[in-house]
Amino acid sequence: MVHVTTKIERARPEDVEALSRFSVATIHEAQGRIGAVSSKIRPLDRSMSFCGSAFTVKCAPRDNIMLQVAISYAMPGDVIVVSAGEYAEAGFFGDVLANACVAKGITALVIDSGVRDTREIIELGFPVFSLSVCVAGTVKESLGRINEPIVLGGQLVRPGDIIRGDADGVVIVRREDAAEVARKSKEREDAEAGYIAAYKAGKSVIEVSNLAGILAAKGLTTDE
């Protein structure tokens, strides 16, 4: 059994850069309302934002040994994505490991468990998205697997898929779909700019969203 797979196909840097221009919400909508990670996984600070290629890790609950192994093998630009059983009462990651990530050029950490030393991590500026904040320590006992598909917040994440996070949450984009999703995200962003311009010009939401026919069909009435 191989515990650590080091040779993976990462997302193309140009695809990561293209998707980094768009919000999580825009990407989610543009790719057909798929890929949204559970809203329980949140940034430590709303200013945190990232986009990168997923480096996946499977850990046992309350056991961070494989996370430490993953940090050792991850490459610059990777986002370490940890599935640890959606266990909130454990502090898997703190400021010491955050500094290790920064030193290696790792882009971010996303984990379905807890983290601690949050003030120091925020001051360091390393993006961390987690299920909880918890001071409880972890053990280093159980081996897991690195760079195999995992489930995080209800979403399948494969090594090399693109993962994007901002104040609203996290979204997963399949590596092979990235260029098309970026194109559709740009189209959606341009359309939304047009809606805003129309509102500023005095048009109503009903006009801009073409809701009159739908509302009439549903029997909406007013006192006008």
Short mmCIF file of C-alpha atoms in Angstrom, two decimals:
data_model
loop_
_atom_site.label_atom_id
_atom_site.label_comp_id
_atom_site.label_asym_id
_atom_site.label_seq_id
_atom_site.Cartn_x
_atom_site.Cartn_y
_atom_site.Cartn_z
CA MET A 1 0.00 0.00 0.00
CA VAL A 2 1.28 3.46 -0.96
CA HIS A 3 0.44 6.09 1.63
CA VAL A 4 1.94 9.09 -0.17
CA THR A 5 1.44 9.67 -3.88
CA THR A 6 3.78 12.42 -5.00
CA LYS A 7 3.24 12.35 -8.75
CA ILE A 8 -0.09 14.02 -9.52
CA GLU A 9 -1.39 16.11 -12.40
CA ARG A 10 -1.86 19.59 -11.02
CA ALA A 11 -4.13 22.24 -12.49
CA ARG A 12 -2.54 24.44 -15.13
CA PRO A 13 -1.23 27.70 -13.60
CA GLU A 14 -3.11 29.72 -16.22
CA ASP A 15 -6.39 28.06 -15.20
CA VAL A 16 -5.74 28.76 -11.52
CA GLU A 17 -4.93 32.39 -12.31
CA ALA A 18 -8.04 32.76 -14.49
CA LEU A 19 -10.40 31.39 -11.82
CA SER A 20 -8.75 33.44 -9.08
CA ARG A 21 -10.28 36.56 -10.66
CA PHE A 22 -13.83 35.44 -9.84
CA SER A 23 -15.72 35.03 -6.60
CA VAL A 24 -16.74 31.67 -5.21
CA ALA A 25 -20.41 32.54 -5.78
CA THR A 26 -19.80 33.49 -9.43
CA ILE A 27 -17.88 30.26 -10.11
CA HIS A 28 -20.54 28.16 -8.39
CA GLU A 29 -23.31 29.69 -10.50
CA ALA A 30 -21.27 29.64 -13.72
CA GLN A 31 -20.59 25.90 -13.51
CA GLY A 32 -24.25 25.02 -13.04
CA ARG A 33 -24.56 25.47 -9.28
CA ILE A 34 -22.25 22.59 -8.44
CA GLY A 35 -19.06 22.27 -6.41
CA ALA A 36 -20.06 24.29 -3.34
CA VAL A 37 -18.46 22.94 -0.15
CA SER A 38 -20.63 22.88 2.98
CA SER A 39 -21.16 26.32 4.47
CA LYS A 40 -19.93 24.92 7.79
CA ILE A 41 -16.37 25.25 6.45
CA ARG A 42 -15.48 28.93 6.82
CA PRO A 43 -12.46 31.23 6.68
CA LEU A 44 -10.79 32.24 9.93
CA ASP A 45 -11.01 35.82 8.67
CA ARG A 46 -13.33 37.20 5.98
CA SER A 47 -10.40 38.84 4.21
CA MET A 48 -8.87 35.43 3.46
CA SER A 49 -8.95 34.41 -0.19
CA PHE A 50 -7.13 31.78 -2.25
CA CYS A 51 -7.15 29.73 -5.44
CA GLY A 52 -4.94 26.73 -6.12
CA SER A 53 -4.49 23.09 -7.02
CA ALA A 54 -5.76 20.56 -4.48
CA PHE A 55 -3.27 18.41 -2.57
CA THR A 56 -5.56 15.96 -0.78
CA VAL A 57 -5.05 14.31 2.61
CA LYS A 58 -7.08 11.73 4.50
CA CYS A 59 -6.58 11.88 8.27
CA ALA A 60 -8.13 9.97 11.16
CA PRO A 61 -10.21 12.12 13.52
CA ARG A 62 -8.05 13.87 16.16
CA ASP A 63 -4.87 12.67 14.45
CA ASN A 64 -2.75 15.12 12.44
CA ILE A 65 0.26 13.00 11.54
CA MET A 66 -0.72 12.79 7.87
CA LEU A 67 -1.31 16.54 7.71
CA GLN A 68 2.28 17.04 8.81
CA VAL A 69 3.43 14.54 6.19
CA ALA A 70 1.39 16.40 3.56
CA ILE A 71 2.99 19.72 4.41
CA SER A 72 6.37 18.06 3.94
CA TYR A 73 5.50 16.82 0.43
CA ALA A 74 3.28 19.62 -0.92
CA MET A 75 4.64 21.96 -3.56
CA PRO A 76 4.44 25.76 -3.88
CA GLY A 77 0.97 26.76 -5.04
CA ASP A 78 -0.77 23.70 -3.62
CA VAL A 79 -3.85 23.97 -1.41
CA ILE A 80 -3.78 21.29 1.28
CA VAL A 81 -7.28 19.82 1.53
CA VAL A 82 -7.87 17.62 4.58
CA SER A 83 -10.69 15.15 5.18
CA ALA A 84 -10.66 14.25 8.87
CA GLY A 85 -14.11 12.88 9.56
CA GLU A 86 -15.89 16.23 10.07
CA TYR A 87 -14.67 16.16 13.66
CA ALA A 88 -15.00 19.62 15.21
CA GLU A 89 -13.43 18.99 18.63
CA ALA A 90 -9.77 18.90 17.60
CA GLY A 91 -7.15 21.55 16.88
CA PHE A 92 -5.37 19.96 13.91
CA PHE A 93 -3.37 22.99 12.82
CA GLY A 94 -1.84 26.03 14.49
CA ASP A 95 0.63 28.83 13.97
CA VAL A 96 3.71 26.59 13.88
CA LEU A 97 2.38 24.51 10.97
CA ALA A 98 1.06 27.68 9.33
CA ASN A 99 4.60 29.04 9.31
CA ALA A 100 5.80 25.75 7.81
CA CYS A 101 3.24 26.19 5.02
CA VAL A 102 4.28 29.77 4.31
CA ALA A 103 7.94 28.75 4.21
CA LYS A 104 7.12 26.14 1.55
CA GLY A 105 4.94 28.46 -0.54
CA ILE A 106 1.75 26.49 0.12
CA THR A 107 -1.30 28.54 -0.86
CA ALA A 108 -3.89 27.62 1.79
CA LEU A 109 -5.37 24.96 4.06
CA VAL A 110 -8.96 23.70 3.93
CA ILE A 111 -10.00 21.17 6.59
CA ASP A 112 -13.21 19.59 7.89
CA SER A 113 -11.93 19.70 11.46
CA GLY A 114 -10.67 22.34 13.88
CA VAL A 115 -7.71 24.69 14.01
CA ARG A 116 -6.22 26.86 16.74
CA ASP A 117 -3.80 29.78 17.26
CA THR A 118 -6.18 31.74 15.10
CA ARG A 119 -4.91 35.21 16.00
CA GLU A 120 -1.38 34.28 15.00
CA ILE A 121 -2.54 32.62 11.77
CA ILE A 122 -4.58 35.69 10.81
CA GLU A 123 -1.63 37.97 11.53
CA LEU A 124 0.57 35.70 9.41
CA GLY A 125 -1.87 36.09 6.53
CA PHE A 126 -2.07 32.39 5.68
CA PRO A 127 -5.56 31.46 4.41
CA VAL A 128 -7.21 28.77 6.56
CA PHE A 129 -10.76 27.54 6.08
CA SER A 130 -12.00 25.11 8.74
CA LEU A 131 -15.02 23.44 10.28
CA SER A 132 -14.26 24.85 13.74
CA VAL A 133 -11.86 26.62 16.05
CA CYS A 134 -10.79 24.28 18.84
CA VAL A 135 -7.90 24.24 21.31
CA ALA A 136 -7.94 20.46 21.89
CA GLY A 137 -4.71 18.77 20.86
CA THR A 138 -4.30 15.86 18.47
CA VAL A 139 -2.36 12.60 18.44
CA LYS A 140 0.06 11.26 15.83
CA GLU A 141 -0.81 7.60 15.47
CA SER A 142 -2.77 6.61 12.35
CA LEU A 143 -1.43 6.54 8.81
CA GLY A 144 -3.72 7.74 6.05
CA ARG A 145 -3.50 8.43 2.34
CA ILE A 146 -2.20 11.46 0.47
CA ASN A 147 -3.34 12.43 -3.03
CA GLU A 148 -6.30 10.16 -3.43
CA PRO A 149 -9.88 11.43 -3.97
CA ILE A 150 -11.53 12.58 -0.74
CA VAL A 151 -14.89 14.00 0.31
CA LEU A 152 -14.82 17.45 1.87
CA GLY A 153 -17.99 19.22 2.96
CA GLY A 154 -20.12 17.01 0.75
CA GLN A 155 -17.96 17.46 -2.36
CA LEU A 156 -15.61 15.03 -4.07
CA VAL A 157 -12.13 16.53 -4.35
CA ARG A 158 -9.53 14.91 -6.58
CA PRO A 159 -5.82 15.72 -6.45
CA GLY A 160 -5.17 18.56 -8.88
CA ASP A 161 -8.73 19.88 -8.97
CA ILE A 162 -8.94 23.64 -8.51
CA ILE A 163 -10.20 24.86 -5.15
CA ARG A 164 -11.23 28.49 -4.67
CA GLY A 165 -12.09 30.16 -1.37
CA ASP A 166 -13.20 33.61 -0.28
CA ALA A 167 -15.40 35.29 2.34
CA ASP A 168 -18.46 33.36 1.14
CA GLY A 169 -16.97 29.86 1.31
CA VAL A 170 -15.27 27.28 -0.90
CA VAL A 171 -15.99 25.84 -4.34
CA ILE A 172 -14.40 22.94 -6.23
CA VAL A 173 -13.76 23.05 -10.00
CA ARG A 174 -12.74 19.93 -11.91
CA ARG A 175 -9.31 20.40 -13.43
CA GLU A 176 -10.50 19.50 -16.94
CA ASP A 177 -13.42 21.97 -16.73
CA ALA A 178 -11.42 24.94 -15.48
CA ALA A 179 -10.99 26.90 -18.73
CA GLU A 180 -14.67 26.58 -19.61
CA VAL A 181 -15.77 27.56 -16.10
CA ALA A 182 -13.51 30.63 -16.23
CA ARG A 183 -15.09 31.63 -19.56
CA LYS A 184 -18.60 31.22 -18.19
CA SER A 185 -17.65 33.10 -15.01
CA LYS A 186 -16.50 36.06 -17.12
CA GLU A 187 -19.78 36.00 -19.04
CA ARG A 188 -21.75 35.96 -15.81
CA GLU A 189 -19.70 38.78 -14.29
CA ASP A 190 -20.23 40.91 -17.42
CA ALA A 191 -23.98 40.23 -17.34
CA GLU A 192 -24.19 41.21 -13.68
CA ALA A 193 -22.35 44.46 -14.41
CA GLY A 194 -25.06 45.16 -16.99
CA TYR A 195 -27.79 44.51 -14.41
CA ILE A 196 -26.19 46.95 -11.97
CA ALA A 197 -25.90 49.59 -14.67
CA ALA A 198 -29.59 49.12 -15.50
CA TYR A 199 -30.57 49.54 -11.83
CA LYS A 200 -28.56 52.74 -11.64
CA ALA A 201 -30.35 53.96 -14.78
CA GLY A 202 -33.68 53.58 -12.99
CA LYS A 203 -34.95 50.17 -14.13
CA SER A 204 -36.64 47.89 -11.62
CA VAL A 205 -35.49 44.43 -10.61
CA ILE A 206 -38.63 42.99 -12.24
CA GLU A 207 -37.72 44.66 -15.55
CA VAL A 208 -34.05 43.72 -15.50
CA SER A 209 -34.70 40.11 -14.46
CA ASN A 210 -37.61 39.69 -16.92
CA LEU A 211 -39.91 38.56 -14.14
CA ALA A 212 -43.19 40.10 -15.34
CA GLY A 213 -44.32 37.05 -17.32
CA ILE A 214 -43.32 34.59 -14.61
CA LEU A 215 -45.10 36.59 -11.90
CA ALA A 216 -48.24 36.95 -14.02
CA ALA A 217 -48.30 33.22 -14.69
CA LYS A 218 -48.13 32.56 -10.96
CA GLY A 219 -51.00 34.96 -10.30
CA LEU A 220 -49.14 37.75 -8.52
CA THR A 221 -51.44 40.69 -7.82
CA THR A 222 -50.81 44.22 -6.51
CA ASP A 223 -53.04 47.03 -5.31
CA GLU A 224 -51.98 49.30 -8.18
#
